[in-house]
Amino acid sequence: MQFFRLTRDREFVPVWVFNKQPQDDAVTGLIVDISESGVQVMTVWEDRPQSSAWMLHLLDTAGERMQLPAVRLDYVWSAQHESLYARTGFRFHHAQEGAAGLLQALIADQPQQVLRCQLTPVFQCHH
């Protein structure tokens, strides 16, 4: 994932480039908002998450997965954001107590106040 600033009408416009991950079903994104109950993740519109359950893996500045446990998320909504991107809302899975505090602490340490992440779908078996 790369970040650029383009100039438009004398203002800087942030542009994010999301690199495709080796895993075809993984989606790279940015955590852009956190609450006690969930997170919002920005992704490329074409790659927006649409499955019902996801695992959130945090990425370091080199784009590698951090040595932290993945956080299980439940898909809630998705909306187009500035035409190129999607903003998707997730709820923390009921067993993920404390996930919000951990993510907020990690974001506080980031110079740009965003946290890179990778989402992988959870494939659920139905019997």
PDB file of C-alpha atoms in Angstrom, residues 1-126:
ATOM      1  CA  MET A   1       0.000   0.000   0.000  1.00  0.00           C
ATOM      2  CA  GLN A   2       1.355   3.422  -0.923  1.00  0.00           C
ATOM      3  CA  PHE A   3       0.247   6.948  -0.079  1.00  0.00           C
ATOM      4  CA  PHE A   4       0.483   9.978  -2.372  1.00  0.00           C
ATOM      5  CA  ARG A   5      -0.628  13.584  -2.085  1.00  0.00           C
ATOM      6  CA  LEU A   6      -1.928  15.110  -5.280  1.00  0.00           C
ATOM      7  CA  THR A   7      -2.481  18.817  -5.661  1.00  0.00           C
ATOM      8  CA  ARG A   8      -5.952  19.863  -6.806  1.00  0.00           C
ATOM      9  CA  ASP A   9      -7.065  23.493  -6.675  1.00  0.00           C
ATOM     10  CA  ARG A  10      -4.124  24.298  -4.367  1.00  0.00           C
ATOM     11  CA  GLU A  11      -5.235  21.657  -1.872  1.00  0.00           C
ATOM     12  CA  PHE A  12      -3.562  18.351  -1.125  1.00  0.00           C
ATOM     13  CA  VAL A  13      -5.738  15.350  -1.912  1.00  0.00           C
ATOM     14  CA  PRO A  14      -4.732  12.053  -0.289  1.00  0.00           C
ATOM     15  CA  VAL A  15      -4.536   9.101  -2.679  1.00  0.00           C
ATOM     16  CA  TRP A  16      -3.983   5.572  -1.411  1.00  0.00           C
ATOM     17  CA  VAL A  17      -2.746   2.765  -3.647  1.00  0.00           C
ATOM     18  CA  PHE A  18      -3.696  -0.664  -2.315  1.00  0.00           C
ATOM     19  CA  ASN A  19      -1.406  -3.450  -3.483  1.00  0.00           C
ATOM     20  CA  LYS A  20      -2.971  -6.827  -4.223  1.00  0.00           C
ATOM     21  CA  GLN A  21      -2.037  -9.478  -1.691  1.00  0.00           C
ATOM     22  CA  PRO A  22      -0.740 -12.920  -2.657  1.00  0.00           C
ATOM     23  CA  GLN A  23      -3.890 -14.459  -1.189  1.00  0.00           C
ATOM     24  CA  ASP A  24      -6.614 -13.847  -3.783  1.00  0.00           C
ATOM     25  CA  ASP A  25      -9.360 -13.588  -1.172  1.00  0.00           C
ATOM     26  CA  ALA A  26      -7.465 -11.142   1.090  1.00  0.00           C
ATOM     27  CA  VAL A  27      -8.374  -7.448   0.982  1.00  0.00           C
ATOM     28  CA  THR A  28      -5.877  -4.736   1.956  1.00  0.00           C
ATOM     29  CA  GLY A  29      -7.216  -1.607   3.631  1.00  0.00           C
ATOM     30  CA  LEU A  30      -6.893   1.131   6.211  1.00  0.00           C
ATOM     31  CA  ILE A  31      -8.658   1.286   9.545  1.00  0.00           C
ATOM     32  CA  VAL A  32     -10.144   4.794   9.472  1.00  0.00           C
ATOM     33  CA  ASP A  33     -12.456   4.748  12.498  1.00  0.00           C
ATOM     34  CA  ILE A  34     -12.804   2.708  15.692  1.00  0.00           C
ATOM     35  CA  SER A  35     -15.567   2.586  18.280  1.00  0.00           C
ATOM     36  CA  GLU A  36     -16.231   0.288  21.210  1.00  0.00           C
ATOM     37  CA  SER A  37     -18.416  -1.891  18.999  1.00  0.00           C
ATOM     38  CA  GLY A  38     -16.503  -2.004  15.719  1.00  0.00           C
ATOM     39  CA  VAL A  39     -14.304  -0.481  13.014  1.00  0.00           C
ATOM     40  CA  GLN A  40     -14.551   1.175   9.623  1.00  0.00           C
ATOM     41  CA  VAL A  41     -12.089   0.094   6.951  1.00  0.00           C
ATOM     42  CA  MET A  42     -11.308   1.895   3.683  1.00  0.00           C
ATOM     43  CA  THR A  43     -10.544  -0.295   0.660  1.00  0.00           C
ATOM     44  CA  VAL A  44     -10.572  -0.015  -3.103  1.00  0.00           C
ATOM     45  CA  TRP A  45     -14.228  -0.057  -4.253  1.00  0.00           C
ATOM     46  CA  GLU A  46     -13.778  -3.121  -6.482  1.00  0.00           C
ATOM     47  CA  ASP A  47     -12.261  -5.112  -3.597  1.00  0.00           C
ATOM     48  CA  ARG A  48     -14.755  -4.024  -0.931  1.00  0.00           C
ATOM     49  CA  PRO A  49     -15.624  -6.722   1.599  1.00  0.00           C
ATOM     50  CA  GLN A  50     -19.011  -8.310   1.023  1.00  0.00           C
ATOM     51  CA  SER A  51     -18.892 -11.596   2.961  1.00  0.00           C
ATOM     52  CA  SER A  52     -20.515 -11.729   6.397  1.00  0.00           C
ATOM     53  CA  ALA A  53     -17.480 -12.673   8.542  1.00  0.00           C
ATOM     54  CA  TRP A  54     -13.852 -11.532   8.343  1.00  0.00           C
ATOM     55  CA  MET A  55     -10.550 -11.821  10.181  1.00  0.00           C
ATOM     56  CA  LEU A  56      -8.668  -8.532  10.586  1.00  0.00           C
ATOM     57  CA  HIS A  57      -4.872  -8.802  10.478  1.00  0.00           C
ATOM     58  CA  LEU A  58      -2.811  -5.701  11.260  1.00  0.00           C
ATOM     59  CA  LEU A  59       0.073  -4.836   8.923  1.00  0.00           C
ATOM     60  CA  ASP A  60       3.326  -3.104   9.793  1.00  0.00           C
ATOM     61  CA  THR A  61       4.853  -0.280   7.734  1.00  0.00           C
ATOM     62  CA  ALA A  62       6.499  -2.833   5.413  1.00  0.00           C
ATOM     63  CA  GLY A  63       3.112  -4.420   4.695  1.00  0.00           C
ATOM     64  CA  GLU A  64       3.831  -7.591   6.695  1.00  0.00           C
ATOM     65  CA  ARG A  65       1.367  -9.042   9.197  1.00  0.00           C
ATOM     66  CA  MET A  66       2.107  -8.006  12.773  1.00  0.00           C
ATOM     67  CA  GLN A  67       2.627 -10.732  15.341  1.00  0.00           C
ATOM     68  CA  LEU A  68      -0.733 -10.032  16.958  1.00  0.00           C
ATOM     69  CA  PRO A  69      -3.857 -12.156  17.140  1.00  0.00           C
ATOM     70  CA  ALA A  70      -6.353 -11.563  14.322  1.00  0.00           C
ATOM     71  CA  VAL A  71      -9.628  -9.872  15.260  1.00  0.00           C
ATOM     72  CA  ARG A  72     -12.897 -11.422  14.086  1.00  0.00           C
ATOM     73  CA  LEU A  73     -15.340  -8.962  12.498  1.00  0.00           C
ATOM     74  CA  ASP A  74     -18.921  -9.178  11.279  1.00  0.00           C
ATOM     75  CA  TYR A  75     -19.832  -7.197   8.135  1.00  0.00           C
ATOM     76  CA  VAL A  76     -22.491  -4.490   8.676  1.00  0.00           C
ATOM     77  CA  TRP A  77     -22.474  -2.047   5.728  1.00  0.00           C
ATOM     78  CA  SER A  78     -20.449  -0.673   2.821  1.00  0.00           C
ATOM     79  CA  ALA A  79     -20.622   2.695   1.049  1.00  0.00           C
ATOM     80  CA  GLN A  80     -18.725   4.325  -1.808  1.00  0.00           C
ATOM     81  CA  HIS A  81     -16.250   6.967  -0.632  1.00  0.00           C
ATOM     82  CA  GLU A  82     -14.728   9.533  -3.041  1.00  0.00           C
ATOM     83  CA  SER A  83     -15.554   7.274  -6.033  1.00  0.00           C
ATOM     84  CA  LEU A  84     -12.334   5.200  -5.833  1.00  0.00           C
ATOM     85  CA  TYR A  85     -12.793   3.765  -2.372  1.00  0.00           C
ATOM     86  CA  ALA A  86     -15.288   1.967  -0.191  1.00  0.00           C
ATOM     87  CA  ARG A  87     -15.829   2.547   3.513  1.00  0.00           C
ATOM     88  CA  THR A  88     -17.042  -0.616   5.178  1.00  0.00           C
ATOM     89  CA  GLY A  89     -18.405  -0.889   8.692  1.00  0.00           C
ATOM     90  CA  PHE A  90     -17.777  -3.971  10.803  1.00  0.00           C
ATOM     91  CA  ARG A  91     -18.936  -4.989  14.263  1.00  0.00           C
ATOM     92  CA  PHE A  92     -16.496  -6.796  16.556  1.00  0.00           C
ATOM     93  CA  HIS A  93     -17.539 -10.424  16.872  1.00  0.00           C
ATOM     94  CA  HIS A  94     -19.139 -10.999  20.300  1.00  0.00           C
ATOM     95  CA  ALA A  95     -16.061 -12.882  21.590  1.00  0.00           C
ATOM     96  CA  GLN A  96     -13.631 -10.021  20.810  1.00  0.00           C
ATOM     97  CA  GLU A  97     -13.730  -8.037  24.051  1.00  0.00           C
ATOM     98  CA  GLY A  98     -10.849  -5.582  24.350  1.00  0.00           C
ATOM     99  CA  ALA A  99     -10.215  -5.413  20.585  1.00  0.00           C
ATOM    100  CA  ALA A 100     -11.201  -1.727  20.388  1.00  0.00           C
ATOM    101  CA  GLY A 101      -8.705  -0.691  23.068  1.00  0.00           C
ATOM    102  CA  LEU A 102      -5.874  -2.619  21.424  1.00  0.00           C
ATOM    103  CA  LEU A 103      -6.554  -1.099  17.993  1.00  0.00           C
ATOM    104  CA  GLN A 104      -6.923   2.439  19.398  1.00  0.00           C
ATOM    105  CA  ALA A 105      -3.569   2.125  21.188  1.00  0.00           C
ATOM    106  CA  LEU A 106      -1.887   0.948  17.979  1.00  0.00           C
ATOM    107  CA  ILE A 107      -3.389   3.798  15.931  1.00  0.00           C
ATOM    108  CA  ALA A 108      -2.199   6.351  18.504  1.00  0.00           C
ATOM    109  CA  ASP A 109       1.389   5.244  17.717  1.00  0.00           C
ATOM    110  CA  GLN A 110       0.999   5.788  13.959  1.00  0.00           C
ATOM    111  CA  PRO A 111       2.293   9.069  12.502  1.00  0.00           C
ATOM    112  CA  GLN A 112      -0.592   9.357  10.022  1.00  0.00           C
ATOM    113  CA  GLN A 113      -3.220   8.169  12.523  1.00  0.00           C
ATOM    114  CA  VAL A 114      -4.217   5.281  10.269  1.00  0.00           C
ATOM    115  CA  LEU A 115      -3.515   1.600  10.599  1.00  0.00           C
ATOM    116  CA  ARG A 116      -2.934  -0.685   7.655  1.00  0.00           C
ATOM    117  CA  CYS A 117      -4.773  -3.965   7.687  1.00  0.00           C
ATOM    118  CA  GLN A 118      -5.628  -7.062   5.717  1.00  0.00           C
ATOM    119  CA  LEU A 119      -9.047  -8.680   5.774  1.00  0.00           C
ATOM    120  CA  THR A 120      -9.538 -12.355   5.027  1.00  0.00           C
ATOM    121  CA  PRO A 121     -12.997 -13.895   4.755  1.00  0.00           C
ATOM    122  CA  VAL A 122     -14.081 -16.499   7.262  1.00  0.00           C
ATOM    123  CA  PHE A 123     -15.698 -19.379   5.452  1.00  0.00           C
ATOM    124  CA  GLN A 124     -18.419 -20.811   7.632  1.00  0.00           C
ATOM    125  CA  CYS A 125     -19.696 -24.352   7.280  1.00  0.00           C
ATOM    126  CA  HIS A 126     -23.452 -24.793   7.326  1.00  0.00           C
TER     127      HIS A 126
END
